[in-house]
Amino acid sequence: MTHDETLPAATPEVTADAVLDALRDVVDPELHESLVELGMIRNVEVTGAVVAVDVALTIASCPLRGQIREDVASRVGRLAGVADVEVRIGVMGAEERSALMARARRAAQQRAVAVDLPPSARVLGVVSGKGGVGKSSISVNLAVALASRGLTVGLLDADIWGFSIPRMLGVDGPLEVRGMKMQPIERKFGAGAVKVVSMGFLSGEDDAIMWRGLMLNRALQHFLEDVEWGRVDYLVVDMPPGTGDVQMGLARMLPRTELLVVTTPGLAAQKVAGRAADMARKGHLRIAGVIENMSGFTCGHGERYELFGSGGGQRLAEEIGAPLVGRVPLDPSVAVGGDTGAPAALDTASPIAAVFADLAERVATEIAPLVDLEGCSARLLANVEAALDRSAS
Ligand SMILES: Nc1ncnc2c1ncn2[C@@H]1O[C@H](COP(=O)(O)OP(=O)(O)OP(=O)(O)O)[C@@H](O)[C@H]1O
Ligand SMILES: [Mg+2]
């Protein structure tokens, strides 16, 4: 027996690099990216067989705190030579958070599906914290008002089961397929045009039920990948109510989506902010602006009534730190136009058309382009996350 064989096997030495390498396998459950790639591992300290890892979370009240701690401890604990792991949880500052969101967006871009959209086209997802606040009415009239400025606007009806755009815009299918790609239904408005895709063109308004077997996200992906959108300046996406699969699917497949949050004056701003913030955080999307709908009613005598309360749009805008880009009054012509396929924004002599023209103007000129927003995404995020904290408590 040689001298060497009597010794216990040498314990491999753990290095900080080996720990970092191992942590590449640990993925943030919401952002679907490695903690290392996201810059969430601040420091690794190795003292003999004891490893201490500093993890920085995006928000202090991160609901996944426990899971992240456990994942880190268990992954590092599996490394040969590690006897004990201490996971120290901290919270990111605004700059770190901004850098994290930029990294998460870049990673998401790499995973995005191939959509036939010019790189310059802006994608505006019209969302809300609650159903029935007027997302579809706003989407249609905003699209028409943008088209009236001479722009070409894609209008994607992402409300797969509850589609309403074909009726509201007075357009009908079926979609034509050319060279393996579906062609949106195009309607000219002034010098511009709106190009629409909706489940309504595939199934007819009454038999949507038939499509329930089709996965929601598959349908959305189909509309993104297999449609020849062509040269559009904007893609307005009318979202279904809520903050579910379709919203997250769009964020994943088309990460350049920005959100326009529709609210009514009486809705609790904090609650809506919480939902919007949640959507923005999970999908790492930007909130481009807030639109208040049904804000007051002016009767035939010129008297104004605040039927649904007041100030909700402004309060929400303040909560999430995004601009209030429009206030659309309650006007019967919006509802009638929606039912008859003649959007209210078309009647250029009417006051309501002026409101939508103004909204389109602000969307086109005042919402900072994506690139300029990079620097203030930390502020936006800090605001939306503060709102999220408040609404969670
Ligand atoms: N500014 C307005 N003035 C009058 N009626 C409006 C206005 N905005 C929306 N409506 C009406 O309110 C109802 C709900 O609007 P809409 O369908 O656009 O909401 P939604 O948020 O898309 O709903 P859902 O969550 O079900 O998709 C419709 O009957 C619509 O005509
Ligand atoms: Mg709708």
Tab-separated table of C-alpha atoms and ligand atoms in Angstrom:
chain	number	residue	atom	x	y	z
A	1	MET	CA	0.000	0.000	0.000
A	2	THR	CA	1.500	3.311	-1.021
A	3	HIS	CA	1.454	6.311	1.168
A	4	ASP	CA	-0.959	8.093	-1.192
A	5	GLU	CA	-3.655	5.465	-0.937
A	6	THR	CA	-4.023	5.908	2.795
A	7	LEU	CA	-5.082	9.574	2.364
A	8	PRO	CA	-8.729	10.521	1.812
A	9	ALA	CA	-9.467	11.754	-1.743
A	10	ALA	CA	-8.494	15.383	-1.951
A	11	THR	CA	-11.564	17.637	-1.731
A	12	PRO	CA	-11.781	19.675	-4.941
A	13	GLU	CA	-11.384	23.320	-4.353
A	14	VAL	CA	-14.420	25.443	-5.126
A	15	THR	CA	-13.809	28.638	-7.058
A	16	ALA	CA	-16.052	31.657	-7.511
A	17	ASP	CA	-15.926	31.049	-11.269
A	18	ALA	CA	-17.210	27.509	-10.856
A	19	VAL	CA	-20.068	28.822	-8.712
A	20	LEU	CA	-20.948	31.475	-11.293
A	21	ASP	CA	-20.834	28.852	-14.010
A	22	ALA	CA	-23.215	26.639	-12.083
A	23	LEU	CA	-25.541	29.563	-11.517
A	24	ARG	CA	-25.944	29.965	-15.269
A	25	ASP	CA	-28.379	27.071	-14.977
A	26	VAL	CA	-30.606	28.959	-12.547
A	27	VAL	CA	-33.313	30.819	-14.410
A	28	ASP	CA	-35.502	33.644	-13.148
A	29	PRO	CA	-38.955	32.035	-13.197
A	30	GLU	CA	-40.609	35.177	-14.573
A	31	LEU	CA	-38.050	36.571	-16.947
A	32	HIS	CA	-36.984	33.128	-18.214
A	33	GLU	CA	-33.361	34.126	-18.323
A	34	SER	CA	-30.367	33.000	-16.266
A	35	LEU	CA	-29.747	34.976	-13.078
A	36	VAL	CA	-26.154	35.427	-14.223
A	37	GLU	CA	-27.172	36.783	-17.647
A	38	LEU	CA	-29.622	39.122	-15.975
A	39	GLY	CA	-26.934	40.518	-13.676
A	40	MET	CA	-28.787	39.362	-10.589
A	41	ILE	CA	-25.725	37.695	-9.049
A	42	ARG	CA	-23.892	40.555	-7.397
A	43	ASN	CA	-21.120	38.678	-5.689
A	44	VAL	CA	-19.821	35.208	-4.914
A	45	GLU	CA	-17.601	34.611	-1.917
A	46	VAL	CA	-15.853	31.312	-1.317
A	47	THR	CA	-14.358	30.573	2.087
A	48	GLY	CA	-13.064	27.031	2.078
A	49	ALA	CA	-16.111	24.859	1.522
A	50	VAL	CA	-18.580	27.606	2.366
A	51	VAL	CA	-20.075	29.670	-0.443
A	52	ALA	CA	-21.975	32.930	0.014
A	53	VAL	CA	-23.958	34.274	-2.948
A	54	ASP	CA	-25.433	37.779	-3.115
A	55	VAL	CA	-28.579	37.840	-5.237
A	56	ALA	CA	-30.209	41.138	-6.216
A	57	LEU	CA	-33.953	40.966	-6.850
A	58	THR	CA	-35.821	43.528	-8.961
A	59	ILE	CA	-38.229	44.346	-6.157
A	60	ALA	CA	-38.084	43.709	-2.444
A	61	SER	CA	-41.471	42.041	-2.339
A	62	CYS	CA	-40.683	39.702	-5.239
A	63	PRO	CA	-43.161	36.855	-4.844
A	64	LEU	CA	-40.556	34.435	-6.183
A	65	ARG	CA	-37.978	35.330	-3.569
A	66	GLY	CA	-38.236	31.970	-1.786
A	67	GLN	CA	-38.017	29.975	-4.990
A	68	ILE	CA	-34.993	31.906	-6.259
A	69	ARG	CA	-33.230	31.442	-2.910
A	70	GLU	CA	-33.889	27.709	-2.970
A	71	ASP	CA	-32.834	27.283	-6.603
A	72	VAL	CA	-29.543	29.074	-5.976
A	73	ALA	CA	-28.824	27.138	-2.780
A	74	SER	CA	-29.596	23.790	-4.322
A	75	ARG	CA	-27.605	24.375	-7.528
A	76	VAL	CA	-24.510	25.615	-5.706
A	77	GLY	CA	-24.930	22.932	-3.033
A	78	ARG	CA	-24.564	20.249	-5.707
A	79	LEU	CA	-21.057	21.411	-6.619
A	80	ALA	CA	-18.353	19.077	-5.437
A	81	GLY	CA	-16.530	20.484	-2.460
A	82	VAL	CA	-19.336	22.743	-1.242
A	83	ALA	CA	-20.368	22.061	2.346
A	84	ASP	CA	-22.623	25.021	2.949
A	85	VAL	CA	-24.343	27.764	0.906
A	86	GLU	CA	-25.510	31.084	2.207
A	87	VAL	CA	-27.849	33.013	-0.105
A	88	ARG	CA	-28.053	36.707	0.729
A	89	ILE	CA	-30.948	38.518	-0.894
A	90	GLY	CA	-30.730	42.200	-1.789
A	91	VAL	CA	-32.702	44.570	-3.993
A	92	MET	CA	-31.556	46.290	-7.182
A	93	GLY	CA	-31.203	49.997	-7.518
A	94	ALA	CA	-32.828	51.884	-10.391
A	95	GLU	CA	-29.777	51.614	-12.641
A	96	GLU	CA	-29.246	47.923	-12.094
A	97	ARG	CA	-32.918	47.360	-12.794
A	98	SER	CA	-32.759	49.361	-15.980
A	99	ALA	CA	-29.780	47.311	-17.155
A	100	LEU	CA	-31.605	44.107	-16.255
A	101	MET	CA	-34.670	45.081	-18.264
A	102	ALA	CA	-32.509	45.962	-21.261
A	103	ARG	CA	-30.770	42.579	-21.044
A	104	ALA	CA	-34.057	40.741	-20.624
A	105	ARG	CA	-35.465	42.561	-23.661
A	106	ARG	CA	-32.434	41.714	-25.750
A	107	ALA	CA	-32.695	38.069	-24.759
A	108	ALA	CA	-36.408	38.139	-25.559
A	109	GLN	CA	-35.662	39.621	-28.965
A	110	GLN	CA	-33.529	36.601	-29.743
A	111	ARG	CA	-36.370	34.276	-28.839
A	112	ALA	CA	-38.982	36.292	-30.735
A	113	VAL	CA	-40.773	34.730	-33.683
A	114	ALA	CA	-40.180	36.019	-37.203
A	115	VAL	CA	-42.863	38.582	-37.894
A	116	ASP	CA	-43.182	40.234	-41.265
A	117	LEU	CA	-43.079	43.785	-39.939
A	118	PRO	CA	-40.664	46.563	-40.894
A	119	PRO	CA	-38.207	47.282	-38.062
A	120	SER	CA	-39.537	50.832	-37.897
A	121	ALA	CA	-43.136	49.768	-37.264
A	122	ARG	CA	-44.278	50.512	-33.741
A	123	VAL	CA	-46.347	47.909	-32.005
A	124	LEU	CA	-48.975	49.230	-29.607
A	125	GLY	CA	-50.796	46.684	-27.467
A	126	VAL	CA	-54.075	48.101	-26.190
A	127	VAL	CA	-54.666	46.623	-22.739
A	128	SER	CA	-56.711	47.272	-19.623
A	129	GLY	CA	-57.019	46.073	-16.089
A	130	LYS	CA	-60.674	45.234	-16.652
A	131	GLY	CA	-62.977	44.154	-19.480
A	132	GLY	CA	-65.437	46.411	-21.257
A	133	VAL	CA	-63.569	49.683	-20.767
A	134	GLY	CA	-63.360	50.317	-24.506
A	135	LYS	CA	-60.115	48.681	-25.703
A	136	SER	CA	-61.615	47.576	-29.001
A	137	SER	CA	-63.393	50.891	-29.606
A	138	ILE	CA	-60.154	52.771	-28.902
A	139	SER	CA	-58.087	50.378	-31.057
A	140	VAL	CA	-60.389	50.796	-34.058
A	141	ASN	CA	-60.767	54.557	-33.800
A	142	LEU	CA	-57.077	55.102	-33.101
A	143	ALA	CA	-56.185	52.973	-36.131
A	144	VAL	CA	-58.615	54.937	-38.322
A	145	ALA	CA	-57.356	58.280	-37.001
A	146	LEU	CA	-53.730	57.265	-37.621
A	147	ALA	CA	-54.666	56.134	-41.129
A	148	SER	CA	-56.366	59.478	-41.727
A	149	ARG	CA	-52.945	61.034	-41.152
A	150	GLY	CA	-51.760	59.113	-44.204
A	151	LEU	CA	-50.245	56.208	-42.288
A	152	THR	CA	-50.632	52.502	-42.897
A	153	VAL	CA	-51.803	50.766	-39.764
A	154	GLY	CA	-51.974	47.054	-39.051
A	155	LEU	CA	-54.810	46.172	-36.704
A	156	LEU	CA	-54.484	42.794	-35.063
A	157	ASP	CA	-57.546	41.555	-33.230
A	158	ALA	CA	-55.845	39.498	-30.532
A	159	ASP	CA	-59.136	38.860	-28.781
A	160	ILE	CA	-59.201	35.412	-30.317
A	161	TRP	CA	-62.495	34.181	-28.863
A	162	GLY	CA	-64.219	37.515	-28.299
A	163	PHE	CA	-63.218	39.246	-31.527
A	164	SER	CA	-65.122	42.412	-32.357
A	165	ILE	CA	-62.939	44.315	-34.831
A	166	PRO	CA	-64.561	43.022	-38.072
A	167	ARG	CA	-67.971	44.279	-36.959
A	168	MET	CA	-66.628	47.545	-35.571
A	169	LEU	CA	-64.652	48.369	-38.693
A	170	GLY	CA	-67.235	47.021	-41.134
A	171	VAL	CA	-64.855	44.567	-42.784
A	172	ASP	CA	-65.376	40.959	-43.644
A	173	GLY	CA	-63.259	37.927	-44.533
A	174	PRO	CA	-62.210	35.474	-45.599
A	175	LEU	CA	-58.492	36.190	-45.592
A	176	GLU	CA	-56.772	35.451	-48.852
A	177	VAL	CA	-53.667	33.278	-48.793
A	178	ARG	CA	-50.902	34.234	-51.191
A	179	GLY	CA	-47.529	32.525	-51.283
A	180	MET	CA	-48.184	30.746	-47.974
A	181	LYS	CA	-48.994	34.029	-46.224
A	182	MET	CA	-52.381	35.332	-45.129
A	183	GLN	CA	-53.173	38.757	-46.534
A	184	PRO	CA	-54.820	41.161	-44.072
A	185	ILE	CA	-58.116	42.700	-45.138
A	186	GLU	CA	-57.336	46.256	-46.162
A	187	ARG	CA	-59.616	49.256	-45.912
A	188	LYS	CA	-58.509	52.681	-47.112
A	189	PHE	CA	-59.063	55.741	-44.955
A	190	GLY	CA	-58.047	59.047	-46.495
A	191	ALA	CA	-54.465	58.789	-47.675
A	192	GLY	CA	-53.785	55.861	-45.378
A	193	ALA	CA	-55.128	52.388	-44.767
A	194	VAL	CA	-55.944	49.921	-42.041
A	195	LYS	CA	-54.970	46.276	-42.550
A	196	VAL	CA	-56.914	43.934	-40.330
A	197	VAL	CA	-56.505	40.363	-39.173
A	198	SER	CA	-59.048	38.766	-36.882
A	199	MET	CA	-60.277	35.337	-35.942
A	200	GLY	CA	-63.585	36.661	-37.267
A	201	PHE	CA	-62.207	36.314	-40.787
A	202	LEU	CA	-61.434	32.695	-40.230
A	203	SER	CA	-64.539	31.541	-38.508
A	204	GLY	CA	-67.474	33.889	-38.933
A	205	GLU	CA	-68.813	35.755	-35.930
A	206	ASP	CA	-71.145	33.057	-34.715
A	207	ASP	CA	-69.016	29.976	-34.728
A	208	ALA	CA	-66.027	31.187	-32.722
A	209	ILE	CA	-66.807	28.336	-30.396
A	210	MET	CA	-65.500	25.977	-33.049
A	211	TRP	CA	-62.025	27.318	-32.484
A	212	ARG	CA	-61.897	26.663	-28.785
A	213	GLY	CA	-59.819	23.590	-29.410
A	214	LEU	CA	-57.104	25.719	-30.950
A	215	MET	CA	-54.508	26.917	-28.494
A	216	LEU	CA	-54.745	30.653	-27.883
A	217	ASN	CA	-51.077	31.237	-28.344
A	218	ARG	CA	-50.931	29.120	-31.457
A	219	ALA	CA	-53.611	31.329	-32.990
A	220	LEU	CA	-51.717	34.478	-32.041
A	221	GLN	CA	-48.447	33.064	-33.337
A	222	HIS	CA	-50.193	32.194	-36.588
A	223	PHE	CA	-51.369	35.804	-36.907
A	224	LEU	CA	-47.867	37.075	-36.287
A	225	GLU	CA	-45.833	34.622	-38.332
A	226	ASP	CA	-48.108	33.736	-41.201
A	227	VAL	CA	-49.543	37.133	-42.089
A	228	GLU	CA	-47.977	39.396	-44.670
A	229	TRP	CA	-48.342	42.692	-42.824
A	230	GLY	CA	-46.157	44.455	-45.369
A	231	ARG	CA	-45.156	48.080	-44.977
A	232	VAL	CA	-47.053	49.267	-41.941
A	233	ASP	CA	-46.161	52.238	-39.763
A	234	TYR	CA	-48.020	50.916	-36.727
A	235	LEU	CA	-49.396	47.626	-35.572
A	236	VAL	CA	-52.233	48.226	-33.124
A	237	VAL	CA	-53.075	45.088	-31.179
A	238	ASP	CA	-56.523	44.918	-29.590
A	239	MET	CA	-56.071	42.673	-26.571
A	240	PRO	CA	-58.595	40.495	-24.833
A	241	PRO	CA	-59.538	41.585	-21.315
A	242	GLY	CA	-57.210	40.597	-18.510
A	243	THR	CA	-53.531	39.936	-18.154
A	244	GLY	CA	-53.333	36.328	-19.245
A	245	ASP	CA	-51.797	34.076	-21.848
A	246	VAL	CA	-52.345	36.254	-24.908
A	247	GLN	CA	-50.681	39.251	-23.294
A	248	MET	CA	-47.708	37.166	-22.227
A	249	GLY	CA	-47.620	35.431	-25.613
A	250	LEU	CA	-47.430	38.763	-27.407
A	251	ALA	CA	-44.681	39.942	-25.077
A	252	ARG	CA	-42.711	36.792	-25.822
A	253	MET	CA	-43.279	36.720	-29.560
A	254	LEU	CA	-43.092	40.439	-30.264
A	255	PRO	CA	-41.018	41.987	-27.482
A	256	ARG	CA	-40.994	45.427	-29.054
A	257	THR	CA	-44.668	45.743	-28.086
A	258	GLU	CA	-45.467	48.823	-26.030
A	259	LEU	CA	-48.603	49.039	-23.964
A	260	LEU	CA	-51.374	51.598	-24.121
A	261	VAL	CA	-53.431	51.156	-20.987
A	262	VAL	CA	-57.121	52.043	-21.279
A	263	THR	CA	-59.008	52.927	-18.145
A	264	THR	CA	-62.251	54.628	-17.172
A	265	PRO	CA	-62.360	57.674	-14.897
A	266	GLY	CA	-63.893	55.822	-11.986
A	267	LEU	CA	-61.720	52.715	-11.905
A	268	ALA	CA	-59.354	52.542	-8.950
A	269	ALA	CA	-56.122	53.730	-10.492
A	270	GLN	CA	-54.026	51.680	-8.110
A	271	LYS	CA	-55.670	48.434	-9.051
A	272	VAL	CA	-55.299	49.071	-12.771
A	273	ALA	CA	-51.717	50.213	-12.232
A	274	GLY	CA	-50.998	47.002	-10.376
A	275	ARG	CA	-52.276	44.874	-13.235
A	276	ALA	CA	-50.514	46.926	-15.892
A	277	ALA	CA	-47.313	46.864	-13.883
A	278	ASP	CA	-47.593	43.132	-13.502
A	279	MET	CA	-48.007	42.736	-17.256
A	280	ALA	CA	-45.116	45.088	-17.973
A	281	ARG	CA	-42.842	43.362	-15.482
A	282	LYS	CA	-43.586	39.797	-16.526
A	283	GLY	CA	-43.288	40.614	-20.206
A	284	HIS	CA	-40.610	43.298	-19.725
A	285	LEU	CA	-42.645	45.645	-21.873
A	286	ARG	CA	-42.822	49.384	-21.778
A	287	ILE	CA	-45.979	51.251	-20.942
A	288	ALA	CA	-46.188	53.947	-23.590
A	289	GLY	CA	-49.229	55.785	-22.300
A	290	VAL	CA	-52.598	55.844	-20.628
A	291	ILE	CA	-55.917	56.560	-22.341
A	292	GLU	CA	-58.963	57.481	-20.309
A	293	ASN	CA	-62.190	56.379	-21.948
A	294	MET	CA	-65.797	57.279	-21.150
A	295	SER	CA	-64.523	60.390	-19.420
A	296	GLY	CA	-67.618	62.503	-18.982
A	297	PHE	CA	-70.663	62.969	-21.169
A	298	THR	CA	-71.693	66.232	-22.743
A	299	CYS	CA	-75.439	66.394	-23.369
A	300	GLY	CA	-77.183	68.176	-26.219
A	301	HIS	CA	-77.368	71.349	-24.135
A	302	GLY	CA	-73.626	71.424	-23.680
A	303	GLU	CA	-73.765	70.375	-20.051
A	304	ARG	CA	-71.078	67.926	-18.975
A	305	TYR	CA	-71.732	65.028	-16.623
A	306	GLU	CA	-69.010	62.906	-15.056
A	307	LEU	CA	-71.030	59.695	-15.237
A	308	PHE	CA	-68.183	57.381	-14.326
A	309	GLY	CA	-66.336	59.557	-11.849
A	310	SER	CA	-63.352	61.662	-12.783
A	311	GLY	CA	-59.598	61.817	-12.774
A	312	GLY	CA	-58.925	58.066	-13.085
A	313	GLY	CA	-56.777	58.456	-16.194
A	314	GLN	CA	-54.603	61.143	-14.665
A	315	ARG	CA	-54.211	59.202	-11.445
A	316	LEU	CA	-53.267	56.041	-13.317
A	317	ALA	CA	-50.765	57.976	-15.437
A	318	GLU	CA	-49.165	59.297	-12.279
A	319	GLU	CA	-49.151	55.864	-10.654
A	320	ILE	CA	-47.262	54.257	-13.500
A	321	GLY	CA	-45.252	57.251	-14.602
A	322	ALA	CA	-46.470	57.139	-18.218
A	323	PRO	CA	-48.135	60.043	-20.042
A	324	LEU	CA	-51.904	60.439	-20.260
A	325	VAL	CA	-52.224	60.571	-24.045
A	326	GLY	CA	-55.949	61.051	-24.381
A	327	ARG	CA	-59.327	61.416	-22.740
A	328	VAL	CA	-62.187	60.095	-24.859
A	329	PRO	CA	-65.630	61.205	-23.720
A	330	LEU	CA	-68.638	58.964	-23.527
A	331	ASP	CA	-70.323	59.550	-26.861
A	332	PRO	CA	-73.179	57.504	-28.307
A	333	SER	CA	-71.622	57.733	-31.774
A	334	VAL	CA	-68.732	55.554	-30.555
A	335	ALA	CA	-71.169	52.779	-29.670
A	336	VAL	CA	-73.301	53.260	-32.788
A	337	GLY	CA	-70.226	53.426	-35.009
A	338	GLY	CA	-69.021	50.198	-33.440
A	339	ASP	CA	-72.288	48.453	-34.179
A	340	THR	CA	-72.591	49.671	-37.747
A	341	GLY	CA	-68.993	49.363	-38.890
A	342	ALA	CA	-68.584	53.118	-39.345
A	343	PRO	CA	-66.046	54.186	-36.699
A	344	ALA	CA	-66.869	57.515	-35.026
A	345	ALA	CA	-63.395	58.807	-35.920
A	346	LEU	CA	-64.495	58.865	-39.575
A	347	ASP	CA	-67.125	61.567	-39.179
A	348	THR	CA	-64.540	64.310	-39.405
A	349	ALA	CA	-67.061	67.071	-38.714
A	350	SER	CA	-67.919	65.633	-35.295
A	351	PRO	CA	-66.275	66.616	-32.001
A	352	ILE	CA	-65.531	62.956	-31.222
A	353	ALA	CA	-63.526	62.595	-34.455
A	354	ALA	CA	-61.471	65.590	-33.320
A	355	VAL	CA	-60.783	63.783	-30.049
A	356	PHE	CA	-59.502	60.706	-31.892
A	357	ALA	CA	-57.485	62.870	-34.304
A	358	ASP	CA	-55.887	64.509	-31.299
A	359	LEU	CA	-55.198	61.109	-29.725
A	360	ALA	CA	-53.552	59.911	-32.951
A	361	GLU	CA	-51.492	63.076	-33.105
A	362	ARG	CA	-50.243	62.598	-29.566
A	363	VAL	CA	-49.511	58.917	-30.124
A	364	ALA	CA	-47.633	59.723	-33.334
A	365	THR	CA	-45.659	62.665	-32.049
A	366	GLU	CA	-45.480	62.708	-28.279
A	367	ILE	CA	-44.864	59.166	-27.181
A	368	ALA	CA	-41.112	58.958	-27.062
A	369	PRO	CA	-39.717	56.508	-29.584
A	370	LEU	CA	-38.441	53.245	-28.192
A	371	VAL	CA	-34.802	54.150	-28.333
A	372	ASP	CA	-35.229	57.322	-26.286
A	373	LEU	CA	-37.085	55.472	-23.611
A	374	GLU	CA	-34.160	53.221	-22.775
A	375	GLY	CA	-32.760	55.716	-20.308
A	376	CYS	CA	-35.915	56.204	-18.375
A	377	SER	CA	-37.134	52.650	-18.307
A	378	ALA	CA	-35.722	52.445	-14.784
A	379	ARG	CA	-37.935	55.318	-13.725
A	380	LEU	CA	-40.920	53.735	-15.429
A	381	LEU	CA	-40.170	50.459	-13.774
A	382	ALA	CA	-39.573	51.960	-10.397
A	383	ASN	CA	-42.981	53.586	-10.694
A	384	VAL	CA	-44.871	50.563	-11.926
A	385	GLU	CA	-43.240	48.377	-9.349
A	386	ALA	CA	-44.056	50.770	-6.571
A	387	ALA	CA	-47.647	50.597	-7.809
A	388	LEU	CA	-47.440	46.831	-7.803
A	389	ASP	CA	-46.178	46.852	-4.232
A	390	ARG	CA	-48.986	49.116	-3.146
A	391	SER	CA	-51.684	47.084	-4.843
A	392	ALA	CA	-50.275	43.843	-3.440
A	393	SER	CA	-50.359	45.159	0.100
B	1	LIG	N1	-66.270	56.496	-25.529
B	1	LIG	C1	-67.344	55.715	-25.620
B	1	LIG	N2	-68.595	56.248	-25.703
B	1	LIG	C2	-69.675	55.443	-25.786
B	1	LIG	N3	-69.652	54.123	-25.782
B	1	LIG	C3	-68.446	53.531	-25.705
B	1	LIG	C4	-67.240	54.275	-25.625
B	1	LIG	N4	-66.206	53.411	-25.568
B	1	LIG	C5	-66.737	52.176	-25.622
B	1	LIG	N5	-68.083	52.242	-25.692
B	1	LIG	C6	-69.026	51.101	-25.727
B	1	LIG	O1	-68.771	50.310	-24.583
B	1	LIG	C7	-68.864	48.932	-24.894
B	1	LIG	C8	-67.540	48.244	-24.569
B	1	LIG	O2	-66.553	48.738	-25.442
B	1	LIG	P1	-65.441	47.817	-26.104
B	1	LIG	O3	-66.042	46.599	-26.677
B	1	LIG	O4	-64.642	48.689	-26.985
B	1	LIG	O5	-64.642	47.447	-24.782
B	1	LIG	P2	-63.480	46.370	-24.595
B	1	LIG	O6	-62.587	46.895	-23.520
B	1	LIG	O7	-62.867	46.055	-25.889
B	1	LIG	O8	-64.306	45.137	-24.071
B	1	LIG	P3	-63.734	43.630	-23.888
B	1	LIG	O9	-62.925	43.673	-22.641
B	1	LIG	O10	-64.967	42.804	-23.764
B	1	LIG	O11	-62.914	43.321	-25.097
B	1	LIG	C9	-69.247	48.841	-26.347
B	1	LIG	O12	-70.625	48.695	-26.449
B	1	LIG	C10	-68.796	50.191	-26.917
B	1	LIG	O13	-69.582	50.588	-28.018
B	2	MG	MG	-62.592	44.190	-26.854
